[in-house]
CSV table of C-alpha atoms and ligand atoms in Angstrom, one decimal:
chain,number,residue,atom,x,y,z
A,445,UNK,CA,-130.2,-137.6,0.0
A,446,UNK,CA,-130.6,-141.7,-0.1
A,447,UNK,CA,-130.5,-143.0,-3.8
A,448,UNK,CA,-130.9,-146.6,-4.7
A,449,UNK,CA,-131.2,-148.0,-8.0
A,450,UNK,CA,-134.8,-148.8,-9.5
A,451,UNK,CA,-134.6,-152.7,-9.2
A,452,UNK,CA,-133.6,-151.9,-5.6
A,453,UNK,CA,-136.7,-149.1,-5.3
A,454,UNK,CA,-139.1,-151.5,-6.4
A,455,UNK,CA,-137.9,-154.7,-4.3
A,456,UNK,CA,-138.5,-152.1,-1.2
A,457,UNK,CA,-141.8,-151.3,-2.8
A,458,UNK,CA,-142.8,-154.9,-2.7
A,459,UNK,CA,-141.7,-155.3,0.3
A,460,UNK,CA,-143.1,-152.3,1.9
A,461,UNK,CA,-146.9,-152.6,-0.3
A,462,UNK,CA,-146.7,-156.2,1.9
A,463,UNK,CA,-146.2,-155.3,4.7
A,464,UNK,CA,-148.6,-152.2,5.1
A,465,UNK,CA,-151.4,-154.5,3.0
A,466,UNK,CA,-151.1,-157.0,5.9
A,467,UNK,CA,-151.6,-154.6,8.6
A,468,UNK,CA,-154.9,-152.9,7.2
A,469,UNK,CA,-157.9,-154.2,8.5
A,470,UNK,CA,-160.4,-155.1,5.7
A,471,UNK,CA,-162.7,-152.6,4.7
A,472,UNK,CA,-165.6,-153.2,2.4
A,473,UNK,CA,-165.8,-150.6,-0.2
A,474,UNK,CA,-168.8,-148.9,-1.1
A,475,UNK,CA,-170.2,-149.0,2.0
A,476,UNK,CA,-172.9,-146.6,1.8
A,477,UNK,CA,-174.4,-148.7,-1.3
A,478,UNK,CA,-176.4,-151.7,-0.5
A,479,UNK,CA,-177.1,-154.7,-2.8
A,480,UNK,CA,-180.4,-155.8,-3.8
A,481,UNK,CA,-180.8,-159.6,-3.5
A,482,UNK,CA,-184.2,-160.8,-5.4
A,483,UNK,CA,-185.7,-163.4,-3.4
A,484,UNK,CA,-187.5,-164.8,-7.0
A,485,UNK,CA,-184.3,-164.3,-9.6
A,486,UNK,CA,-186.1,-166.4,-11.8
A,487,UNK,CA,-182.9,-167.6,-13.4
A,488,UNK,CA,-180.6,-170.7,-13.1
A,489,UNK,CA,-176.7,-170.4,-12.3
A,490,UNK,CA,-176.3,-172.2,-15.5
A,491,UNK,CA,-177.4,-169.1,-17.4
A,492,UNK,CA,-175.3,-166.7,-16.1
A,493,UNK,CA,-172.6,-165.2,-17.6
A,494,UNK,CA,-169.9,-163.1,-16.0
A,495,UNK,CA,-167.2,-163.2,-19.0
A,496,UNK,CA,-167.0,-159.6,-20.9
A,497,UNK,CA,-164.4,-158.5,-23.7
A,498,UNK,CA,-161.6,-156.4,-23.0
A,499,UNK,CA,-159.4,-155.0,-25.2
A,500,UNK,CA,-160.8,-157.4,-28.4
A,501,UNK,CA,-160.1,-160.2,-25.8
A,502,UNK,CA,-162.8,-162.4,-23.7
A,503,UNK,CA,-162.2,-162.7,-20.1
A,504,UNK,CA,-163.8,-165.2,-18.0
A,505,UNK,CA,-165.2,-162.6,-15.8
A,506,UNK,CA,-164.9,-158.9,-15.7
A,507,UNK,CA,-160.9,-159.0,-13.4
A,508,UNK,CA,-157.4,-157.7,-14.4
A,509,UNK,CA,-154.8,-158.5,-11.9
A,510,UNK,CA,-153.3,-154.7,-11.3
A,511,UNK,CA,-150.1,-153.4,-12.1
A,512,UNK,CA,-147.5,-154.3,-9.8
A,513,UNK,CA,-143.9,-155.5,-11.0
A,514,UNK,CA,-141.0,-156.3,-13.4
A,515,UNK,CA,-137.5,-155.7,-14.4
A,516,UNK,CA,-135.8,-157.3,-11.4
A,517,UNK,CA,-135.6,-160.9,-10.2
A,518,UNK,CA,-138.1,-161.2,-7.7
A,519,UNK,CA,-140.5,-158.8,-10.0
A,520,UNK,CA,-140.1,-161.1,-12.9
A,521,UNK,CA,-140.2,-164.3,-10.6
A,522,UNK,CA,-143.6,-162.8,-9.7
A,523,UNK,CA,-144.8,-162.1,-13.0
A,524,UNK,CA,-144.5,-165.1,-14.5
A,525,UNK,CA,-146.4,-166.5,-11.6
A,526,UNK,CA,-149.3,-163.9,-12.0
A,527,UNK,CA,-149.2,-164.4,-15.6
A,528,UNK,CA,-150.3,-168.4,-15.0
A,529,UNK,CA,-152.5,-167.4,-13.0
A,530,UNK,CA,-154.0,-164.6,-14.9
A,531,UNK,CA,-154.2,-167.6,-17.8
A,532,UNK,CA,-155.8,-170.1,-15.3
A,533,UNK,CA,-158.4,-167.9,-14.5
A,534,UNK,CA,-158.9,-166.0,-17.8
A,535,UNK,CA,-158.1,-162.9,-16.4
A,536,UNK,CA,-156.4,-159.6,-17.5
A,537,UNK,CA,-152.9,-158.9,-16.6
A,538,UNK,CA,-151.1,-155.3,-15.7
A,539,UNK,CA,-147.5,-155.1,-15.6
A,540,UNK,CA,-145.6,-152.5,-13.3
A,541,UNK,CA,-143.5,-149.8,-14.8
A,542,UNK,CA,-141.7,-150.8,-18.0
A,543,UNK,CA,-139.0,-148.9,-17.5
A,544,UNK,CA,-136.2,-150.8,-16.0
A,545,UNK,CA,-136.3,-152.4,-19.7
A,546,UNK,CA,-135.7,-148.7,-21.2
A,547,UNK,CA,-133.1,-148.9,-18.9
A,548,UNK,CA,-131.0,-152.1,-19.8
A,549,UNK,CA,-132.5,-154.6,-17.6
A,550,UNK,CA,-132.8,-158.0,-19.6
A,551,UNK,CA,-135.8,-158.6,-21.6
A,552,UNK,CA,-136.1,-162.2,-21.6
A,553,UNK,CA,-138.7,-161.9,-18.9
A,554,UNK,CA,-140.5,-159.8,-20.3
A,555,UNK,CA,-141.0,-161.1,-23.6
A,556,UNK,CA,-141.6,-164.5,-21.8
A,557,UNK,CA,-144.9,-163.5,-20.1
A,558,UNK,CA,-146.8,-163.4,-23.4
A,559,UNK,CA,-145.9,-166.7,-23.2
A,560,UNK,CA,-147.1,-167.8,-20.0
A,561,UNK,CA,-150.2,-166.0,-20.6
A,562,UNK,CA,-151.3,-166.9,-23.6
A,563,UNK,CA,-152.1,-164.8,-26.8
A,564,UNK,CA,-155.7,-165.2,-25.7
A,565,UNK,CA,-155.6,-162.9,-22.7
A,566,UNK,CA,-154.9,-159.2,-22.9
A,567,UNK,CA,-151.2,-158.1,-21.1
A,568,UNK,CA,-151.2,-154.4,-20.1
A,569,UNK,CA,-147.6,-152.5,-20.1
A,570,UNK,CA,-146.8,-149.5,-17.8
A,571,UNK,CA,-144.9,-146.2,-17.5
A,572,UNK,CA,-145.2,-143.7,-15.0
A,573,UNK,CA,-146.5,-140.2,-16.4
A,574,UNK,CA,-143.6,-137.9,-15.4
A,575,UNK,CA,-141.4,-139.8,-17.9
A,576,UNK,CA,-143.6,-139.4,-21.0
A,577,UNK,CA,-141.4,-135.7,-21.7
A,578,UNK,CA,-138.5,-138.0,-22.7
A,579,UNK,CA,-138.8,-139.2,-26.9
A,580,UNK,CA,-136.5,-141.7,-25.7
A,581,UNK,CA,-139.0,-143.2,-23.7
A,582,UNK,CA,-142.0,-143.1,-25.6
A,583,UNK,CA,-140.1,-144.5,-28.7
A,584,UNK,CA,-138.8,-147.1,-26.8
A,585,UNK,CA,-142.0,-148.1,-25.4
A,586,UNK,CA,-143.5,-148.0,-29.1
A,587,UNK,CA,-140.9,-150.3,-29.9
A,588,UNK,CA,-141.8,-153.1,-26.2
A,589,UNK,CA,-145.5,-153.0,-27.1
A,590,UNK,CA,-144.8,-154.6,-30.4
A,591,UNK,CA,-141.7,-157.0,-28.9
A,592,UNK,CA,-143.5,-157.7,-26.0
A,593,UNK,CA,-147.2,-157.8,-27.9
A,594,UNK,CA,-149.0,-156.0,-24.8
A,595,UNK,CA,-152.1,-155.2,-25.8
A,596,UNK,CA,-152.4,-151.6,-24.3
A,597,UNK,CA,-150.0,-149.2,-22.0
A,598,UNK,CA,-151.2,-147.9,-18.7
A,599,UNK,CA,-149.7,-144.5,-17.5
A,600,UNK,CA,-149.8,-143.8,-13.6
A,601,UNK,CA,-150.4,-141.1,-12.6
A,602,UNK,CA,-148.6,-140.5,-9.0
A,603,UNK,CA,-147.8,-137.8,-7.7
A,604,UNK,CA,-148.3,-137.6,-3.8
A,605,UNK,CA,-145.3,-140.9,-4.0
A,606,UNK,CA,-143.0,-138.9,-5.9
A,607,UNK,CA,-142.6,-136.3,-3.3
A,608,UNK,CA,-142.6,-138.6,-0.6
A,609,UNK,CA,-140.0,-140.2,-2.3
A,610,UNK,CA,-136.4,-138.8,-1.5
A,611,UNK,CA,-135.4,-139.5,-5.3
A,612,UNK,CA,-138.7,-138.9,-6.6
A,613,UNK,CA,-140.1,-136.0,-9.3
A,614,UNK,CA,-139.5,-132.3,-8.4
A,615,UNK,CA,-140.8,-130.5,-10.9
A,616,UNK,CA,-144.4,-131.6,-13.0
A,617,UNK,CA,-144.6,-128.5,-15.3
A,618,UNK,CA,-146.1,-129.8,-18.6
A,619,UNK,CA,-147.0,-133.0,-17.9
A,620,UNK,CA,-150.6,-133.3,-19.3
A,621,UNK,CA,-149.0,-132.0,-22.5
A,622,UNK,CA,-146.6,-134.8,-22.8
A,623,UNK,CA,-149.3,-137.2,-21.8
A,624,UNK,CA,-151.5,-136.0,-24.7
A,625,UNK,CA,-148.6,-136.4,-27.3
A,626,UNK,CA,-148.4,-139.7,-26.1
A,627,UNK,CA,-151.7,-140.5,-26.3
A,628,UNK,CA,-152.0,-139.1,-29.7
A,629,UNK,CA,-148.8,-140.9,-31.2
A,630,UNK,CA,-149.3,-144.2,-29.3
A,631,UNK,CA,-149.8,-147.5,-31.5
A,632,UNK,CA,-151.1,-149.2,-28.8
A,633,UNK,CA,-154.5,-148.2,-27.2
A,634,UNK,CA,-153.3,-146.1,-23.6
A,635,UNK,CA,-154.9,-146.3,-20.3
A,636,UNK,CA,-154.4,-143.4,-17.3
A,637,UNK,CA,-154.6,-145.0,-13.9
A,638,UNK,CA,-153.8,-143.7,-10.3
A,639,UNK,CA,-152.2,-145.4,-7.8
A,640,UNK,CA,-153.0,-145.4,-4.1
A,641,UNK,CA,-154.2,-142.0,-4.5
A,642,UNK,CA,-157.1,-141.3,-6.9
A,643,UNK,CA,-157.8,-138.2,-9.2
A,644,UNK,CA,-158.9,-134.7,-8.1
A,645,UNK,CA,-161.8,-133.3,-9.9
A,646,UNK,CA,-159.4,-131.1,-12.4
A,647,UNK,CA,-157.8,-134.4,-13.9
A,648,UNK,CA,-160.6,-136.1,-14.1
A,649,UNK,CA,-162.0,-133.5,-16.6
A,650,UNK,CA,-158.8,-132.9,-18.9
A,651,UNK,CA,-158.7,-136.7,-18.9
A,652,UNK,CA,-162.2,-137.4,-20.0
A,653,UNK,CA,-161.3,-135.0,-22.8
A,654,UNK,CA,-158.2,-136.1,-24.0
A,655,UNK,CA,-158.8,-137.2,-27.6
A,656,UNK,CA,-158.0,-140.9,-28.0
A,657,UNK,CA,-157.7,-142.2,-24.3
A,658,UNK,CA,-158.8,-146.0,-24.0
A,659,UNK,CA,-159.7,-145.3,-20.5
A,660,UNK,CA,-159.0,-145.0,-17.2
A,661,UNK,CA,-158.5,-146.8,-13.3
A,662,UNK,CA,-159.3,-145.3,-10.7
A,663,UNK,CA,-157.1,-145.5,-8.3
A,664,UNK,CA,-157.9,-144.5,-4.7
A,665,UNK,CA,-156.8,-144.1,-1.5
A,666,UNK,CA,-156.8,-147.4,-0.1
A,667,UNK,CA,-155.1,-150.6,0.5
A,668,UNK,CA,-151.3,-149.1,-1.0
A,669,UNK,CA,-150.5,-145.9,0.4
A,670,UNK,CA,-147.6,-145.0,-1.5
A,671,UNK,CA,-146.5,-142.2,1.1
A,672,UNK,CA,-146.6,-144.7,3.9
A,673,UNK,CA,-144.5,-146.9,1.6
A,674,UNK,CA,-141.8,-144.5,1.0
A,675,UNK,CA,-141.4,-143.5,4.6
A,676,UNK,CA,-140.9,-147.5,5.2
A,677,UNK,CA,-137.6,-146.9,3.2
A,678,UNK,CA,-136.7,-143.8,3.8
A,679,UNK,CA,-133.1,-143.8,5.8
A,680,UNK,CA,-132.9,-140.0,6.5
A,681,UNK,CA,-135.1,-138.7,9.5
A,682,UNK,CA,-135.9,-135.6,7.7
A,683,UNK,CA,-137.5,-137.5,4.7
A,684,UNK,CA,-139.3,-140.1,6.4
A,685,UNK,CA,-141.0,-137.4,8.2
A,686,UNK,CA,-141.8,-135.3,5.3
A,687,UNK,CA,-143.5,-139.0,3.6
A,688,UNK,CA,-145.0,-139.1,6.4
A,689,UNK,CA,-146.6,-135.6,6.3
A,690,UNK,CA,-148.2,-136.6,2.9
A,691,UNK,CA,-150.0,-140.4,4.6
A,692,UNK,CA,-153.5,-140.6,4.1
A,693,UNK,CA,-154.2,-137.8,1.2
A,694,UNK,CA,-155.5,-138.3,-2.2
A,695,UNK,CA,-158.9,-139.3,-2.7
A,696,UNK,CA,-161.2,-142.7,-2.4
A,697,UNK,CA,-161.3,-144.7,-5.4
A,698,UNK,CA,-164.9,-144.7,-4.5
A,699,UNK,CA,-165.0,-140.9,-5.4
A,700,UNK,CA,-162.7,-141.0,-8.2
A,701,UNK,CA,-164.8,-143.4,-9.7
A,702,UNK,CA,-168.1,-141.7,-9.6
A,703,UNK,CA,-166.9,-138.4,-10.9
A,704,UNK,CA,-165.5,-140.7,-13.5
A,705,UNK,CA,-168.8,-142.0,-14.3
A,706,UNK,CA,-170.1,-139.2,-14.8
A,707,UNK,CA,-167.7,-137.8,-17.7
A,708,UNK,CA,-165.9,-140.4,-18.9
A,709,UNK,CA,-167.3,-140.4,-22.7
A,710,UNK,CA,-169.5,-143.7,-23.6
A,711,UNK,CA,-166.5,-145.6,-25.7
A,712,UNK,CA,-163.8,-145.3,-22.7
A,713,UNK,CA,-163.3,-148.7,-20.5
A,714,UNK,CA,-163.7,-147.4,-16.8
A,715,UNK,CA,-161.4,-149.8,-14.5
A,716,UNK,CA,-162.4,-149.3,-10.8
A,717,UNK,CA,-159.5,-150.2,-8.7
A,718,UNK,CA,-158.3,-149.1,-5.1
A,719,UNK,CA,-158.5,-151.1,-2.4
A,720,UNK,CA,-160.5,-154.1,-4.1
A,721,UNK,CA,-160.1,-157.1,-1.5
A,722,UNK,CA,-162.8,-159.4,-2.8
A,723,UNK,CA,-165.8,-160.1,-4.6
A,724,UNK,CA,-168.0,-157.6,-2.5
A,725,UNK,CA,-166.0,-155.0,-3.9
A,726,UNK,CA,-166.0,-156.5,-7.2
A,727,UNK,CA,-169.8,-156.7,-7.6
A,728,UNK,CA,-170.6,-153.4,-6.5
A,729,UNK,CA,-168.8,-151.5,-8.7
A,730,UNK,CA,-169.7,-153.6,-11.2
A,731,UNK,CA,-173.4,-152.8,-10.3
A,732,UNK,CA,-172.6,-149.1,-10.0
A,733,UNK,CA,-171.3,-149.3,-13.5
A,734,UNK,CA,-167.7,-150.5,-13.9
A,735,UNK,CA,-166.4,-152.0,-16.8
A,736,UNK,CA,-163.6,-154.1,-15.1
A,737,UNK,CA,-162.4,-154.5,-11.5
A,738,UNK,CA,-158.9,-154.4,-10.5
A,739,UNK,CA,-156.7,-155.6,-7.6
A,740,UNK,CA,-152.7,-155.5,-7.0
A,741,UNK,CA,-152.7,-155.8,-3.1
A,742,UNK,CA,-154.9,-158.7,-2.6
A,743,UNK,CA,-153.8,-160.8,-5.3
A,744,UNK,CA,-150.5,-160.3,-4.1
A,745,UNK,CA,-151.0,-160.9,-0.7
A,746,UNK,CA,-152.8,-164.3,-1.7
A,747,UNK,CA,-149.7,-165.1,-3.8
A,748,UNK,CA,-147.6,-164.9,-1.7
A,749,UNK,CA,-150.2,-166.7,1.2
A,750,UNK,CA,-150.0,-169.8,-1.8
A,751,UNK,CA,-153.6,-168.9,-2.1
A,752,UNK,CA,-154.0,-167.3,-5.2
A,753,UNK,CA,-155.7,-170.1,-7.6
A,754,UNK,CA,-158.2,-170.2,-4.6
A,755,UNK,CA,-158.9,-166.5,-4.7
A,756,UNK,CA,-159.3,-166.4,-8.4
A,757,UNK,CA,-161.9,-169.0,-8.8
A,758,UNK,CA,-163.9,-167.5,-5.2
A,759,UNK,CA,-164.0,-164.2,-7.5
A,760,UNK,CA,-165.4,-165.5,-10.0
A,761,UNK,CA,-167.8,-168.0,-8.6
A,762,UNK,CA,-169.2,-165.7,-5.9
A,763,UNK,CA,-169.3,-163.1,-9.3
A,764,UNK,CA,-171.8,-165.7,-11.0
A,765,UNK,CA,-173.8,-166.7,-7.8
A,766,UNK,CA,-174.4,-162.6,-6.9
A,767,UNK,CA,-175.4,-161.6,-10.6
A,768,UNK,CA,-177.7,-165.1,-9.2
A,769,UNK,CA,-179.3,-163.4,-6.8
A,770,UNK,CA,-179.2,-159.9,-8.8
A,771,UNK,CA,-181.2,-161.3,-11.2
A,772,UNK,CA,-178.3,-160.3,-13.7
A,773,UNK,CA,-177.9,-163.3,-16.4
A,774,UNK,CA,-174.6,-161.0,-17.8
A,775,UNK,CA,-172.3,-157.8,-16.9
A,776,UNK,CA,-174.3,-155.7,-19.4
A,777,UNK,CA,-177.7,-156.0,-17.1
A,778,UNK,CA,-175.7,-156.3,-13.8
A,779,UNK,CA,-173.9,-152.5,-15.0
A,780,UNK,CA,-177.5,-151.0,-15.2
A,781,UNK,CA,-177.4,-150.3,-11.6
A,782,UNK,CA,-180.8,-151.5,-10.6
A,783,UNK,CA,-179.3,-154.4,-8.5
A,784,UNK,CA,-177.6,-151.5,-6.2
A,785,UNK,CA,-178.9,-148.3,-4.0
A,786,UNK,CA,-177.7,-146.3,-1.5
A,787,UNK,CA,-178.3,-146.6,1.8
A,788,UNK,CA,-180.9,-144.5,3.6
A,789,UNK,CA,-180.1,-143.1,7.2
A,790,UNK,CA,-182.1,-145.0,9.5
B,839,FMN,C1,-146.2,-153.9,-4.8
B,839,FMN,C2,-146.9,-152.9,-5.7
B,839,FMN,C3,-146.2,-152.3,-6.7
B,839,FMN,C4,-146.9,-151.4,-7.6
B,839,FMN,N1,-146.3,-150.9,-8.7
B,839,FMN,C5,-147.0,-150.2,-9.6
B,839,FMN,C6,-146.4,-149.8,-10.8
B,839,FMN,O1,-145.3,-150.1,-11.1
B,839,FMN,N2,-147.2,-149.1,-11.7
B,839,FMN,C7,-148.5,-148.7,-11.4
B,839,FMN,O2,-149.2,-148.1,-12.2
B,839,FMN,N3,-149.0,-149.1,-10.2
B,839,FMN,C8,-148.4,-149.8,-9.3
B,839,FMN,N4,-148.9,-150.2,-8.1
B,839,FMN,C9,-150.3,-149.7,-7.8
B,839,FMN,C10,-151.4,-150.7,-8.1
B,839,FMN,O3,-151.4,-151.0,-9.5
B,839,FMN,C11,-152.8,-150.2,-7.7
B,839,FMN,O4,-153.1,-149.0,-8.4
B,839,FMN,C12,-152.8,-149.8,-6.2
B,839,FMN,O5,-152.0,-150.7,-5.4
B,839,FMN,C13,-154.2,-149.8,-5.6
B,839,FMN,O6,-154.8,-151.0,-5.8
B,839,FMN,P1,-154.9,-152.2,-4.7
B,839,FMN,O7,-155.6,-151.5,-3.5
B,839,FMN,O8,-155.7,-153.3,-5.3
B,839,FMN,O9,-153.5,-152.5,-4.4
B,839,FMN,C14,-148.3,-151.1,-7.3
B,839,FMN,C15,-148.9,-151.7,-6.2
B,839,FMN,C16,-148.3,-152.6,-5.4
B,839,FMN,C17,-149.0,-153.3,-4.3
């Protein structure tokens, strides 16, 4: 069986998330909901306002860049570049699995970010779910949270990549019980998210009952099939095969979301996130009732395009000039999901 170190795992990841992001053609999400343009708003650009509060923290507008990277060179090098931008925009920023700092990767970079974000802004820490069973772990990412002041931890939830993954998990007896420890004993307020592949019906009800859970991101087939990722770097014929097998499952993060909605108790922050490419996306499921958008693939693809200011400020400002046309002077009115319907067959 191929084994390669984590730093080495995640610089294929990067690599591989790239690659497939630039193939897909664009698809707009939501695409059996229409917007509702007024053509008498009645309001003036200067009096709308797209900034909300996250985690105690205002954001310019309602955007978190997604989790994505860290604890090797070219993940920290990336970092500290989303971080600036995260702080020029006055957006939210997610960090990919903390773990190669459990692990003895150097911390400098990671206790740097706070830096090059601000203490303004809130910074999102991550772990994946499978290794939550380990008190090593979760005291050790007790003890980042406060060295690395993040402002909440996000646990992924993945498990279609870690059986397409040669080196991946094997065995996920007991999981939601070591989640709900964690969630219980945490310091720091805990998000679940998915990855490219979204929540079955199942999850989404033990995790919209979990006592103490922040909230959640959706996830969602999409943009980042993980499955398709690992095949890119599988070496032995037999795996990449078997990754291959397990392409395309998992579900939308437009489903995932709206069975979300529909349990996710009032005082849990509901991140849509899966496949977001740019502010059509964004609006929508802010219309349909998302607290915050997400997006790893795009923002990456636009950093490493050198485009990535530009993308920023076009989300926003095509935010403000849609809740324009919505009639929506702020998020709160734009979230009541008048400004949205779904399309009738013709
Ligand atoms: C290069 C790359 C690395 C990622 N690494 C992580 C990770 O470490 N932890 C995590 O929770 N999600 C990770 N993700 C998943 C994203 O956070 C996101 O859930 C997923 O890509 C779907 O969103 P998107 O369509 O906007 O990319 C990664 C995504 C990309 C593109």
């Amino acid at each position: 069986m191929q084994k390669t170190d984590h730093s080495e795992r995640k610089k294929q990841h990067l690599e591989g998330c790239l690659r497939l992001a630039r193939q897909q053609p664009p698809r707009e999400l939501f695409f059996d909901h229409r917007l509702l343009p007024k053509a008498f708003p009645d309001l003036a650009l200067g009096e709308v306002d797209p900034s909300t509060t996250f985690l105690g923290k205002r954001l310019t507008f309602s955007f978190m860049i997604g989790a994505m990277t860290g604890g090797f060179e070219l993940g920290d090098d990336l970092n500290v570049q989303l971080a600036r931008h995260a702080r020029r925009a006055g957006v939210a920023l997610a960090l990919g699995s903390l773990r190669p700092f459990l692990t003895g990767a150097p911390m400098a970079p990671l206790l740097g970010l706070r830096r090059e974000l601000g203490s303004e802004l809130p910074l999102l820490g991550n772990i994946s779910v499978w290794q939550l069973a380990d008190p090593k772990v979760t005291a050790g990412l007790a003890e980042l949270a406060v060295v690395a002041s993040l402002d909440a931890l996000m646990v992924h939830v993945n498990p279609i990549q870690e059986l397409a993954q040669p080196e991946g998990q094997r065995n996920f007896r007991r999981v939601f019980e070591a989640l709900e420890r964690f969630v219980a004993g945490s310091t720091v307020p805990v998000f679940v998210k998915g990855t490219g592949e979204g929540f079955d019906d199942d999850a989404i009800q033990r995790l919209c009952t979990l006592p103490g859970l922040a909230g959640v991101e959706t996830g969602g087939r999409g943009t980042c099939d993980f499955a398709a990722v690992e095949r890119l770097r599988c070496e032995n014929p037999v795996e990449a095969l078997v990754a291959q097998s397990l392409e395309g499952l998992g579900r939308s993060a437009e489903g995932t979301f709206f069975a979300f909605k529909n349990l996710l108790p009032e005082e849990a922050t509901l991140v849509f996130g899966g496949g977001v490419g740019g502010p059509r996306d964004m609006v929508k499921a802010l219309a349909l009732g998302a607290h915050l958008v997400s997006a790893a693939s795009a923002p990456l693809l636009a950093l490493t395009d050198g485009t990535l200011e530009i993308w920023l400020a076009s989300m926003r400002e095509s935010l403000s000039r849609h809740m324009l046309l919505l009639g929506c002077p702020n998020l709160e009115r734009l979230r009541q999901g008048w400004a949205i319907e779904q399309r009738t067959l013709p």
